[in-house]
């Protein structure tokens, strides 16, 4: 039995709120149960130095947790003077995941930065960030299409992410914090709307996992991501 | 005429939402018009080294702006590796303001950290932080009283803050961003429930201001703070 | 009775020594009692990026304390790898105060940096820095006028600063260290030669202060600053 | 055809040299083709603060590339003042992978640090680091067993890693740099001697990959890791 | 002919002012021509961690240049967030030089920090720092002897330093800035009162120098240091 | 008797291996006994800002020690976020030494960076770095001559370095770690092929040293460097 009483194949309640703040070109609050992440998309008409003059755009991401988004207060990274390895790992993952579904040439020489800031954490923040950031990115690109800066949509597909894991020997979907900290294997999967795999990151926290378990977990992730992408579509249609 | 069409003596609509997030001992979203700050209070049963063994507590604050809380994206301080002078100035001000109304000896050897994170900025974020952080602090101390860790309330008075300024020659209350960036003199005032001054920080951005203008601005601030403290009381009574 | 036996309205003995070091375009040692600050003004024929091409100049300041300017040795900020919040707050204040009396357009596209380094500290270092830095700035601008790089003096007025406070219930002028560390309210006031207020920063260290006390302190500061500006004029006439 | 003319299922020539340097308790140079990584294991009779007094040990890793291990010189991280996100991601992966096969309780309250320094890079440095670091760790633990500080071997299984990828549509084993920079999907797999999965990290650089491709790649990795573990055993038997 | 018209064997006018500031246990302004360095000695009744419990003391030094001590303004190291390699090299040299004449066991478990801050630079600041810091150290140790914290003087000998160099082919003593920046070989020599060598650091800026030149320069330094030590003695006798 | 049983005038066995790694334009492993340093030379067709447009080249060096090159593990400088004073001092010395034998004008507007990374340390790493880096630099310049980017060789002479010291009262050549940590005086000498002195850095660790000892040590260094330069020539002829 999962601590949350959910069935093994249940997602937590998901809520996607667009235009959550007003300045960003895309601003989405995504809630997966008690996990709440604010994802904003900011357009800048410039690209990083390594892309200058190549006619291509760039999508990048930054990630942060408010100090008291967690059960006990974490130190503020700005005050510590550096981002942790975990933070950097997550923001690199978010950036790669979004770039996988955008035609950077079609985006033109501009950059979109996705800021994913965790207001409240209860497990699965990196996956929620990817799923929410896609919607914010979509909104930002809509403004580029609306004001004529883009004529062709560079977004090629949806992308969303979910965590799966082996909790007390059972494959479960969308781990919350009690499951995440108690599970044997934890896997984050990023997939597109067409079912292609973009990222798969599985880690055995305790015992190694088998090929059969890898298959089971991937199946479970796939079903969860399909539902998340439907929820993205519903939010974008609203 | 103010850009927002408000009368000179009008506050923006204020909303104080308690228990905005669930992990912190106090968690308050304060909205003053389009300015939205999340203030959390975190209790730690330890004090900074300079207070160890002295039987006194400590109240401190940290402040941050989400990168896209502003009109154009600001660089993330965690990514830059340091907090700006402005950030440090503000968080020192918030800490001092709250300590002014707390009996640190009565608090006992523990620390309460107020994290003020700006979700959306439209001027007056430091004042909103102080007004909201007081409510979060109040809630955190209530938990200490409720669970018996404190028997006497160390809070001696309310404290709140507001900005005032000379905008096109007129003294106006509670500046929003268009006024803040266009005004001649900008003043932040922090006062207690009994009307005592805790901080007054006035700056001539353009022309110096006169003693008469200082008086006028202080009057205006006093009236605004009285109303903010009533709103704090209403929120705490809810 | 003040620790220094001064009357409540007495400044400490003030000495302003111009051309204290030889390389800087302006170099002033200001002594207020035992507080000694070396203020140098350095002209650079360039402006910070945010002003490039706008035909305006810039005045900025940096502040530091020698490690053993204080009663017990403070850590060297260069060795710690960062400037404290207090340092940044002070250098921002010095810069703002000086910019308030300079016509930046008339200065032309160049920057003057005021370095205020405390050789010996006995309270009031930020105010002494402002008062001394004005004289150094004046000397630097005189070299620009003398060598024809400027034809019109961009300095519009004098500016000086003093601290005032409530010490054992009495409003006193120009706090030294024993008063500063023992006072209830501490206020730094920056004014121009014509009596306009540029900055007012009052902080209740213990009990909040009243409107009447604010008035009293502001009066006292005004009288002190008038005398400081006379001393600036005398030094510049020498 | 692979740039190196290898068959799709070929590893590069692997050489594992133990006792490469003399001070470390374990010191291994691992060469996979032109990739050369020096892995040293250092024993310290202390643990990080979060483990103090719990009777458990810790295994951690640090990773670095010599500035000219790469085709063009990379900036030295020590001179830049920080480790890149990539470096931190890799050293976290190495540490997790080794901890997966060590009984930390049986290790006792001591830490072993694996330093993996790339002398020459030609793709696959993180996987070579894991495979080589295991041998260095084994040697370090042998010294603990030999001198009686440990009586039971805390190593529970072998662990090794290899990269696989889709290069021009074909699943290939052990990517070198030209393949790594040109492939569509890149996957790093960490497995134990008994065939359990410890980590799987797959990334679509271009097109997403399918479930069938994931299976193919995992098979290929499994076969490569089996051979690497035989090579570890041969090296340890020498 | 030297730019300063001095004879090759002339020191610049030297002035050593004790008790230049009032808080430090030793405070010396040393002037060698236009080079002016403030050297303070601060006693702390603790030692760095590596010496704890060994019954020995420590002497260390920190060095800094005020931003406008130089012809053109240098960036403030505290603002840059790090000390330059040159600064670190110099402060290590000052510390070593002073430790060479102090019996650290006799000093007891306490640390004396020498802060050498350059108020005005005209070449030879590191040598002036050593010569002046010795006097400040002497004064600090006198306070320890005077108040009974030490009964035996741990200072075993005087120490002073001077620069010598080959300027236009001629060996000259005590280089000022124009010579320093134009010379072929620059050598800093640190010697004791009994004529022992503590440090010798010679660098060919242009052409290598010969053994004969090394001898000549060392002779010249020796004569200069003898005179500096006499000046130290005279200052200490005053 | 020296701990290594060497005669006082013996170098340790020296081995210079060119083309040790494949990407760098020059790559040399120098071994002096158990000290092993990898020296790579990297050519960049650009110069630092202070040389831009002056038609001159630049030679610079960076130095690092692998964390477990030493008897006990040292902290990784990249992880600490800064290079130690010792590291900076050494890399500045290496750069100066090499620039002394190169005609920077003849090199043209390009930079060569020498990375000296210590794989195993047993004393004398800075001297080994200079001796090895010269060979790597020579190889890098040969590629410039070979591909026609240079037509005249800008190298004017050989340069090499060795340490000498007073160990138990005896002048000995090429100190290893046990001698280095136990000696009274330690001197590093850098000389050219024609016998000119480039750097001489002598430090009394315990007792000061005399002029006679300085002479003796310099003689010894000179003989050692002659042999090292022969070994450089032999390596370059191979």
JSON list of N, CA and C in Angstrom, two decimals, chain C residues 20-25 34 38 40 42 62 64 66-71 73 76-79 81 83 113 115 117 119-121, chain E residues 20-25 34 38 40 42 62-64 66-71 73 76-79 81 83 113 115 117 119-121:
[
{"chain": "C", "resi": 20, "resn": "UNK", "atom": "N", "xyz": [46.42, 64.29, 0.27]},
{"chain": "C", "resi": 20, "resn": "UNK", "atom": "CA", "xyz": [47.04, 63.41, 1.27]},
{"chain": "C", "resi": 20, "resn": "UNK", "atom": "C", "xyz": [47.93, 62.36, 0.61]},
{"chain": "C", "resi": 21, "resn": "UNK", "atom": "N", "xyz": [47.52, 61.85, -0.53]},
{"chain": "C", "resi": 21, "resn": "UNK", "atom": "CA", "xyz": [48.39, 60.97, -1.32]},
{"chain": "C", "resi": 21, "resn": "UNK", "atom": "C", "xyz": [48.51, 61.61, -2.70]},
{"chain": "C", "resi": 22, "resn": "UNK", "atom": "N", "xyz": [49.50, 61.16, -3.50]},
{"chain": "C", "resi": 22, "resn": "UNK", "atom": "CA", "xyz": [49.81, 61.94, -4.69]},
{"chain": "C", "resi": 22, "resn": "UNK", "atom": "C", "xyz": [49.26, 61.43, -6.02]},
{"chain": "C", "resi": 23, "resn": "UNK", "atom": "N", "xyz": [48.86, 60.18, -6.14]},
{"chain": "C", "resi": 23, "resn": "UNK", "atom": "CA", "xyz": [48.46, 59.73, -7.48]},
{"chain": "C", "resi": 23, "resn": "UNK", "atom": "C", "xyz": [47.03, 60.12, -7.85]},
{"chain": "C", "resi": 24, "resn": "UNK", "atom": "N", "xyz": [46.13, 60.14, -6.88]},
{"chain": "C", "resi": 24, "resn": "UNK", "atom": "CA", "xyz": [44.72, 60.35, -7.21]},
{"chain": "C", "resi": 24, "resn": "UNK", "atom": "C", "xyz": [44.45, 61.80, -7.61]},
{"chain": "C", "resi": 25, "resn": "UNK", "atom": "N", "xyz": [43.44, 61.99, -8.45]},
{"chain": "C", "resi": 25, "resn": "UNK", "atom": "CA", "xyz": [43.06, 63.34, -8.89]},
{"chain": "C", "resi": 25, "resn": "UNK", "atom": "C", "xyz": [42.48, 64.14, -7.71]},
{"chain": "C", "resi": 34, "resn": "UNK", "atom": "N", "xyz": [38.54, 60.53, 16.37]},
{"chain": "C", "resi": 34, "resn": "UNK", "atom": "CA", "xyz": [39.43, 59.42, 16.08]},
{"chain": "C", "resi": 34, "resn": "UNK", "atom": "C", "xyz": [39.05, 58.65, 14.83]},
{"chain": "C", "resi": 38, "resn": "UNK", "atom": "N", "xyz": [40.42, 57.89, 4.45]},
{"chain": "C", "resi": 38, "resn": "UNK", "atom": "CA", "xyz": [41.12, 58.40, 3.27]},
{"chain": "C", "resi": 38, "resn": "UNK", "atom": "C", "xyz": [40.17, 58.28, 2.08]},
{"chain": "C", "resi": 40, "resn": "UNK", "atom": "N", "xyz": [39.75, 59.00, -1.91]},
{"chain": "C", "resi": 40, "resn": "UNK", "atom": "CA", "xyz": [40.42, 59.39, -3.16]},
{"chain": "C", "resi": 40, "resn": "UNK", "atom": "C", "xyz": [39.40, 59.39, -4.30]},
{"chain": "C", "resi": 42, "resn": "UNK", "atom": "N", "xyz": [39.13, 59.08, -8.41]},
{"chain": "C", "resi": 42, "resn": "UNK", "atom": "CA", "xyz": [39.85, 58.63, -9.60]},
{"chain": "C", "resi": 42, "resn": "UNK", "atom": "C", "xyz": [38.98, 58.84, -10.83]},
{"chain": "C", "resi": 62, "resn": "UNK", "atom": "N", "xyz": [33.43, 53.17, -3.61]},
{"chain": "C", "resi": 62, "resn": "UNK", "atom": "CA", "xyz": [33.73, 51.91, -2.94]},
{"chain": "C", "resi": 62, "resn": "UNK", "atom": "C", "xyz": [34.24, 52.24, -1.54]},
{"chain": "C", "resi": 64, "resn": "UNK", "atom": "N", "xyz": [35.88, 50.60, 2.24]},
{"chain": "C", "resi": 64, "resn": "UNK", "atom": "CA", "xyz": [36.53, 49.49, 2.90]},
{"chain": "C", "resi": 64, "resn": "UNK", "atom": "C", "xyz": [37.09, 49.93, 4.24]},
{"chain": "C", "resi": 66, "resn": "UNK", "atom": "N", "xyz": [40.30, 49.08, 6.79]},
{"chain": "C", "resi": 66, "resn": "UNK", "atom": "CA", "xyz": [41.51, 48.29, 7.01]},
{"chain": "C", "resi": 66, "resn": "UNK", "atom": "C", "xyz": [41.20, 47.33, 8.17]},
{"chain": "C", "resi": 67, "resn": "UNK", "atom": "N", "xyz": [41.75, 46.11, 8.09]},
{"chain": "C", "resi": 67, "resn": "UNK", "atom": "CA", "xyz": [41.38, 45.10, 9.09]},
{"chain": "C", "resi": 67, "resn": "UNK", "atom": "C", "xyz": [41.58, 45.57, 10.53]},
{"chain": "C", "resi": 68, "resn": "UNK", "atom": "N", "xyz": [42.61, 46.36, 10.78]},
{"chain": "C", "resi": 68, "resn": "UNK", "atom": "CA", "xyz": [42.80, 46.77, 12.16]},
{"chain": "C", "resi": 68, "resn": "UNK", "atom": "C", "xyz": [42.47, 48.24, 12.38]},
{"chain": "C", "resi": 69, "resn": "UNK", "atom": "N", "xyz": [41.55, 48.76, 11.57]},
{"chain": "C", "resi": 69, "resn": "UNK", "atom": "CA", "xyz": [41.02, 50.10, 11.86]},
{"chain": "C", "resi": 69, "resn": "UNK", "atom": "C", "xyz": [40.10, 50.04, 13.07]},
{"chain": "C", "resi": 70, "resn": "UNK", "atom": "N", "xyz": [39.69, 48.84, 13.43]},
{"chain": "C", "resi": 70, "resn": "UNK", "atom": "CA", "xyz": [38.69, 48.65, 14.49]},
{"chain": "C", "resi": 70, "resn": "UNK", "atom": "C", "xyz": [39.33, 48.15, 15.79]},
{"chain": "C", "resi": 71, "resn": "UNK", "atom": "N", "xyz": [38.57, 48.16, 16.87]},
{"chain": "C", "resi": 71, "resn": "UNK", "atom": "CA", "xyz": [39.11, 47.78, 18.18]},
{"chain": "C", "resi": 71, "resn": "UNK", "atom": "C", "xyz": [39.70, 46.38, 18.16]},
{"chain": "C", "resi": 73, "resn": "UNK", "atom": "N", "xyz": [40.55, 43.10, 15.47]},
{"chain": "C", "resi": 73, "resn": "UNK", "atom": "CA", "xyz": [40.79, 42.95, 14.04]},
{"chain": "C", "resi": 73, "resn": "UNK", "atom": "C", "xyz": [39.58, 42.32, 13.35]},
{"chain": "C", "resi": 76, "resn": "UNK", "atom": "N", "xyz": [39.74, 40.56, 6.63]},
{"chain": "C", "resi": 76, "resn": "UNK", "atom": "CA", "xyz": [39.94, 41.32, 5.40]},
{"chain": "C", "resi": 76, "resn": "UNK", "atom": "C", "xyz": [38.95, 40.83, 4.36]},
{"chain": "C", "resi": 77, "resn": "UNK", "atom": "N", "xyz": [38.16, 41.73, 3.80]},
{"chain": "C", "resi": 77, "resn": "UNK", "atom": "CA", "xyz": [37.14, 41.30, 2.84]},
{"chain": "C", "resi": 77, "resn": "UNK", "atom": "C", "xyz": [37.75, 40.66, 1.59]},
{"chain": "C", "resi": 78, "resn": "UNK", "atom": "N", "xyz": [38.91, 41.15, 1.17]},
{"chain": "C", "resi": 78, "resn": "UNK", "atom": "CA", "xyz": [39.56, 40.55, -0.01]},
{"chain": "C", "resi": 78, "resn": "UNK", "atom": "C", "xyz": [39.92, 39.10, 0.27]},
{"chain": "C", "resi": 79, "resn": "UNK", "atom": "N", "xyz": [40.31, 38.80, 1.51]},
{"chain": "C", "resi": 79, "resn": "UNK", "atom": "CA", "xyz": [40.69, 37.43, 1.85]},
{"chain": "C", "resi": 79, "resn": "UNK", "atom": "C", "xyz": [39.45, 36.55, 2.00]},
{"chain": "C", "resi": 81, "resn": "UNK", "atom": "N", "xyz": [36.82, 36.94, 0.25]},
{"chain": "C", "resi": 81, "resn": "UNK", "atom": "CA", "xyz": [36.27, 36.72, -1.08]},
{"chain": "C", "resi": 81, "resn": "UNK", "atom": "C", "xyz": [34.95, 37.42, -1.31]},
{"chain": "C", "resi": 83, "resn": "UNK", "atom": "N", "xyz": [32.49, 41.22, -0.21]},
{"chain": "C", "resi": 83, "resn": "UNK", "atom": "CA", "xyz": [32.20, 42.39, 0.59]},
{"chain": "C", "resi": 83, "resn": "UNK", "atom": "C", "xyz": [30.94, 42.11, 1.40]},
{"chain": "C", "resi": 113, "resn": "UNK", "atom": "N", "xyz": [35.41, 57.59, -9.56]},
{"chain": "C", "resi": 113, "resn": "UNK", "atom": "CA", "xyz": [35.23, 56.61, -8.48]},
{"chain": "C", "resi": 113, "resn": "UNK", "atom": "C", "xyz": [35.82, 57.16, -7.19]},
{"chain": "C", "resi": 115, "resn": "UNK", "atom": "N", "xyz": [37.02, 56.22, -3.63]},
{"chain": "C", "resi": 115, "resn": "UNK", "atom": "CA", "xyz": [37.39, 55.14, -2.73]},
{"chain": "C", "resi": 115, "resn": "UNK", "atom": "C", "xyz": [37.51, 55.70, -1.32]},
{"chain": "C", "resi": 117, "resn": "UNK", "atom": "N", "xyz": [38.47, 54.64, 2.28]},
{"chain": "C", "resi": 117, "resn": "UNK", "atom": "CA", "xyz": [39.10, 53.59, 3.07]},
{"chain": "C", "resi": 117, "resn": "UNK", "atom": "C", "xyz": [39.34, 54.08, 4.48]},
{"chain": "C", "resi": 119, "resn": "UNK", "atom": "N", "xyz": [41.01, 54.27, 7.80]},
{"chain": "C", "resi": 119, "resn": "UNK", "atom": "CA", "xyz": [42.29, 53.93, 8.42]},
{"chain": "C", "resi": 119, "resn": "UNK", "atom": "C", "xyz": [42.11, 53.67, 9.91]},
{"chain": "C", "resi": 120, "resn": "UNK", "atom": "N", "xyz": [41.17, 54.40, 10.50]},
{"chain": "C", "resi": 120, "resn": "UNK", "atom": "CA", "xyz": [40.91, 54.24, 11.94]},
{"chain": "C", "resi": 120, "resn": "UNK", "atom": "C", "xyz": [39.43, 54.54, 12.16]},
{"chain": "C", "resi": 121, "resn": "UNK", "atom": "N", "xyz": [38.78, 53.68, 12.91]},
{"chain": "C", "resi": 121, "resn": "UNK", "atom": "CA", "xyz": [37.32, 53.80, 13.06]},
{"chain": "C", "resi": 121, "resn": "UNK", "atom": "C", "xyz": [36.95, 54.13, 14.50]},
{"chain": "E", "resi": 20, "resn": "UNK", "atom": "N", "xyz": [50.89, 54.90, 14.66]},
{"chain": "E", "resi": 20, "resn": "UNK", "atom": "CA", "xyz": [50.23, 55.72, 13.63]},
{"chain": "E", "resi": 20, "resn": "UNK", "atom": "C", "xyz": [48.71, 55.65, 13.76]},
{"chain": "E", "resi": 21, "resn": "UNK", "atom": "N", "xyz": [48.18, 54.49, 14.12]},
{"chain": "E", "resi": 21, "resn": "UNK", "atom": "CA", "xyz": [46.75, 54.39, 14.46]},
{"chain": "E", "resi": 21, "resn": "UNK", "atom": "C", "xyz": [46.68, 53.82, 15.87]},
{"chain": "E", "resi": 22, "resn": "UNK", "atom": "N", "xyz": [45.47, 53.94, 16.51]},
{"chain": "E", "resi": 22, "resn": "UNK", "atom": "CA", "xyz": [45.47, 53.65, 17.94]},
{"chain": "E", "resi": 22, "resn": "UNK", "atom": "C", "xyz": [44.95, 52.29, 18.39]},
{"chain": "E", "resi": 23, "resn": "UNK", "atom": "N", "xyz": [44.23, 51.55, 17.56]},
{"chain": "E", "resi": 23, "resn": "UNK", "atom": "CA", "xyz": [43.65, 50.32, 18.09]},
{"chain": "E", "resi": 23, "resn": "UNK", "atom": "C", "xyz": [44.64, 49.15, 18.10]},
{"chain": "E", "resi": 24, "resn": "UNK", "atom": "N", "xyz": [45.53, 49.08, 17.11]},
{"chain": "E", "resi": 24, "resn": "UNK", "atom": "CA", "xyz": [46.40, 47.91, 16.98]},
{"chain": "E", "resi": 24, "resn": "UNK", "atom": "C", "xyz": [47.48, 47.89, 18.05]},
{"chain": "E", "resi": 25, "resn": "UNK", "atom": "N", "xyz": [47.91, 46.67, 18.42]},
{"chain": "E", "resi": 25, "resn": "UNK", "atom": "CA", "xyz": [48.97, 46.53, 19.41]},
{"chain": "E", "resi": 25, "resn": "UNK", "atom": "C", "xyz": [50.30, 47.06, 18.86]},
{"chain": "E", "resi": 34, "resn": "UNK", "atom": "N", "xyz": [58.33, 57.95, -1.75]},
{"chain": "E", "resi": 34, "resn": "UNK", "atom": "CA", "xyz": [56.89, 58.08, -1.93]},
{"chain": "E", "resi": 34, "resn": "UNK", "atom": "C", "xyz": [56.11, 56.81, -1.66]},
{"chain": "E", "resi": 38, "resn": "UNK", "atom": "N", "xyz": [51.15, 51.20, 5.71]},
{"chain": "E", "resi": 38, "resn": "UNK", "atom": "CA", "xyz": [50.71, 51.13, 7.10]},
{"chain": "E", "resi": 38, "resn": "UNK", "atom": "C", "xyz": [50.76, 49.67, 7.54]},
{"chain": "E", "resi": 40, "resn": "UNK", "atom": "N", "xyz": [50.15, 47.13, 10.65]},
{"chain": "E", "resi": 40, "resn": "UNK", "atom": "CA", "xyz": [49.62, 46.97, 12.01]},
{"chain": "E", "resi": 40, "resn": "UNK", "atom": "C", "xyz": [49.82, 45.53, 12.46]},
{"chain": "E", "resi": 42, "resn": "UNK", "atom": "N", "xyz": [48.32, 42.70, 15.09]},
{"chain": "E", "resi": 42, "resn": "UNK", "atom": "CA", "xyz": [47.15, 42.37, 15.92]},
{"chain": "E", "resi": 42, "resn": "UNK", "atom": "C", "xyz": [47.39, 41.04, 16.62]},
{"chain": "E", "resi": 62, "resn": "UNK", "atom": "N", "xyz": [48.98, 39.75, 6.09]},
{"chain": "E", "resi": 62, "resn": "UNK", "atom": "CA", "xyz": [48.11, 40.02, 4.94]},
{"chain": "E", "resi": 62, "resn": "UNK", "atom": "C", "xyz": [48.54, 41.35, 4.33]},
{"chain": "E", "resi": 63, "resn": "UNK", "atom": "N", "xyz": [48.38, 41.43, 3.02]},
{"chain": "E", "resi": 63, "resn": "UNK", "atom": "CA", "xyz": [48.87, 42.59, 2.27]},
{"chain": "E", "resi": 63, "resn": "UNK", "atom": "C", "xyz": [47.75, 43.10, 1.38]},
{"chain": "E", "resi": 64, "resn": "UNK", "atom": "N", "xyz": [47.69, 44.39, 1.24]},
{"chain": "E", "resi": 64, "resn": "UNK", "atom": "CA", "xyz": [46.71, 44.95, 0.31]},
{"chain": "E", "resi": 64, "resn": "UNK", "atom": "C", "xyz": [47.18, 46.30, -0.19]},
{"chain": "E", "resi": 66, "resn": "UNK", "atom": "N", "xyz": [45.59, 49.98, -1.41]},
{"chain": "E", "resi": 66, "resn": "UNK", "atom": "CA", "xyz": [44.38, 50.76, -1.64]},
{"chain": "E", "resi": 66, "resn": "UNK", "atom": "C", "xyz": [44.25, 50.97, -3.14]},
{"chain": "E", "resi": 67, "resn": "UNK", "atom": "N", "xyz": [43.01, 50.98, -3.65]},
{"chain": "E", "resi": 67, "resn": "UNK", "atom": "CA", "xyz": [42.82, 51.01, -5.11]},
{"chain": "E", "resi": 67, "resn": "UNK", "atom": "C", "xyz": [43.56, 52.18, -5.78]},
{"chain": "E", "resi": 68, "resn": "UNK", "atom": "N", "xyz": [43.63, 53.32, -5.10]},
{"chain": "E", "resi": 68, "resn": "UNK", "atom": "CA", "xyz": [44.32, 54.44, -5.76]},
{"chain": "E", "resi": 68, "resn": "UNK", "atom": "C", "xyz": [45.66, 54.75, -5.11]},
{"chain": "E", "resi": 69, "resn": "UNK", "atom": "N", "xyz": [46.29, 53.73, -4.55]},
{"chain": "E", "resi": 69, "resn": "UNK", "atom": "CA", "xyz": [47.67, 53.93, -4.12]},
{"chain": "E", "resi": 69, "resn": "UNK", "atom": "C", "xyz": [48.59, 53.97, -5.33]},
{"chain": "E", "resi": 70, "resn": "UNK", "atom": "N", "xyz": [48.06, 53.54, -6.48]},
{"chain": "E", "resi": 70, "resn": "UNK", "atom": "CA", "xyz": [48.88, 53.40, -7.68]},
{"chain": "E", "resi": 70, "resn": "UNK", "atom": "C", "xyz": [48.59, 54.52, -8.68]},
{"chain": "E", "resi": 71, "resn": "UNK", "atom": "N", "xyz": [49.41, 54.61, -9.72]},
{"chain": "E", "resi": 71, "resn": "UNK", "atom": "CA", "xyz": [49.28, 55.70, -10.70]},
{"chain": "E", "resi": 71, "resn": "UNK", "atom": "C", "xyz": [47.89, 55.71, -11.32]},
{"chain": "E", "resi": 73, "resn": "UNK", "atom": "N", "xyz": [44.07, 53.74, -11.15]},
{"chain": "E", "resi": 73, "resn": "UNK", "atom": "CA", "xyz": [43.32, 52.98, -10.15]},
{"chain": "E", "resi": 73, "resn": "UNK", "atom": "C", "xyz": [43.33, 51.48, -10.46]},
{"chain": "E", "resi": 76, "resn": "UNK", "atom": "N", "xyz": [39.62, 46.98, -6.71]},
{"chain": "E", "resi": 76, "resn": "UNK", "atom": "CA", "xyz": [39.63, 46.59, -5.31]},
{"chain": "E", "resi": 76, "resn": "UNK", "atom": "C", "xyz": [39.48, 45.06, -5.22]},
{"chain": "E", "resi": 77, "resn": "UNK", "atom": "N", "xyz": [40.40, 44.42, -4.54]},
{"chain": "E", "resi": 77, "resn": "UNK", "atom": "CA", "xyz": [40.36, 42.96, -4.49]},
{"chain": "E", "resi": 77, "resn": "UNK", "atom": "C", "xyz": [39.10, 42.45, -3.78]},
{"chain": "E", "resi": 78, "resn": "UNK", "atom": "N", "xyz": [38.62, 43.19, -2.77]},
{"chain": "E", "resi": 78, "resn": "UNK", "atom": "CA", "xyz": [37.40, 42.76, -2.08]},
{"chain": "E", "resi": 78, "resn": "UNK", "atom": "C", "xyz": [36.21, 42.77, -3.03]},
{"chain": "E", "resi": 79, "resn": "UNK", "atom": "N", "xyz": [36.18, 43.71, -3.97]},
{"chain": "E", "resi": 79, "resn": "UNK", "atom": "CA", "xyz": [35.08, 43.80, -4.93]},
{"chain": "E", "resi": 79, "resn": "UNK", "atom": "C", "xyz": [35.22, 42.71, -6.00]},
{"chain": "E", "resi": 81, "resn": "UNK", "atom": "N", "xyz": [36.42, 39.85, -5.42]},
{"chain": "E", "resi": 81, "resn": "UNK", "atom": "CA", "xyz": [36.13, 38.56, -4.80]},
{"chain": "E", "resi": 81, "resn": "UNK", "atom": "C", "xyz": [37.33, 37.65, -4.68]},
{"chain": "E", "resi": 83, "resn": "UNK", "atom": "N", "xyz": [41.94, 37.64, -3.98]},
{"chain": "E", "resi": 83, "resn": "UNK", "atom": "CA", "xyz": [43.24, 38.27, -3.94]},
{"chain": "E", "resi": 83, "resn": "UNK", "atom": "C", "xyz": [44.06, 37.75, -5.12]},
{"chain": "E", "resi": 113, "resn": "UNK", "atom": "N", "xyz": [49.00, 38.84, 13.68]},
{"chain": "E", "resi": 113, "resn": "UNK", "atom": "CA", "xyz": [48.76, 39.08, 12.25]},
{"chain": "E", "resi": 113, "resn": "UNK", "atom": "C", "xyz": [49.28, 40.47, 11.90]},
{"chain": "E", "resi": 115, "resn": "UNK", "atom": "N", "xyz": [49.12, 43.26, 9.22]},
{"chain": "E", "resi": 115, "resn": "UNK", "atom": "CA", "xyz": [48.42, 43.77, 8.04]},
{"chain": "E", "resi": 115, "resn": "UNK", "atom": "C", "xyz": [49.25, 44.88, 7.42]},
{"chain": "E", "resi": 117, "resn": "UNK", "atom": "N", "xyz": [49.16, 47.50, 4.56]},
{"chain": "E", "resi": 117, "resn": "UNK", "atom": "CA", "xyz": [48.29, 48.13, 3.57]},
{"chain": "E", "resi": 117, "resn": "UNK", "atom": "C", "xyz": [48.99, 49.33, 2.96]},
{"chain": "E", "resi": 119, "resn": "UNK", "atom": "N", "xyz": [49.31, 52.64, 1.32]},
{"chain": "E", "resi": 119, "resn": "UNK", "atom": "CA", "xyz": [48.53, 53.86, 1.11]},
{"chain": "E", "resi": 119, "resn": "UNK", "atom": "C", "xyz": [48.96, 54.56, -0.16]},
{"chain": "E", "resi": 120, "resn": "UNK", "atom": "N", "xyz": [50.26, 54.47, -0.46]},
{"chain": "E", "resi": 120, "resn": "UNK", "atom": "CA", "xyz": [50.80, 55.10, -1.67]},
{"chain": "E", "resi": 120, "resn": "UNK", "atom": "C", "xyz": [51.96, 54.24, -2.15]},
{"chain": "E", "resi": 121, "resn": "UNK", "atom": "N", "xyz": [51.97, 53.96, -3.44]},
{"chain": "E", "resi": 121, "resn": "UNK", "atom": "CA", "xyz": [52.95, 53.03, -3.98]},
{"chain": "E", "resi": 121, "resn": "UNK", "atom": "C", "xyz": [53.90, 53.74, -4.93]}
]
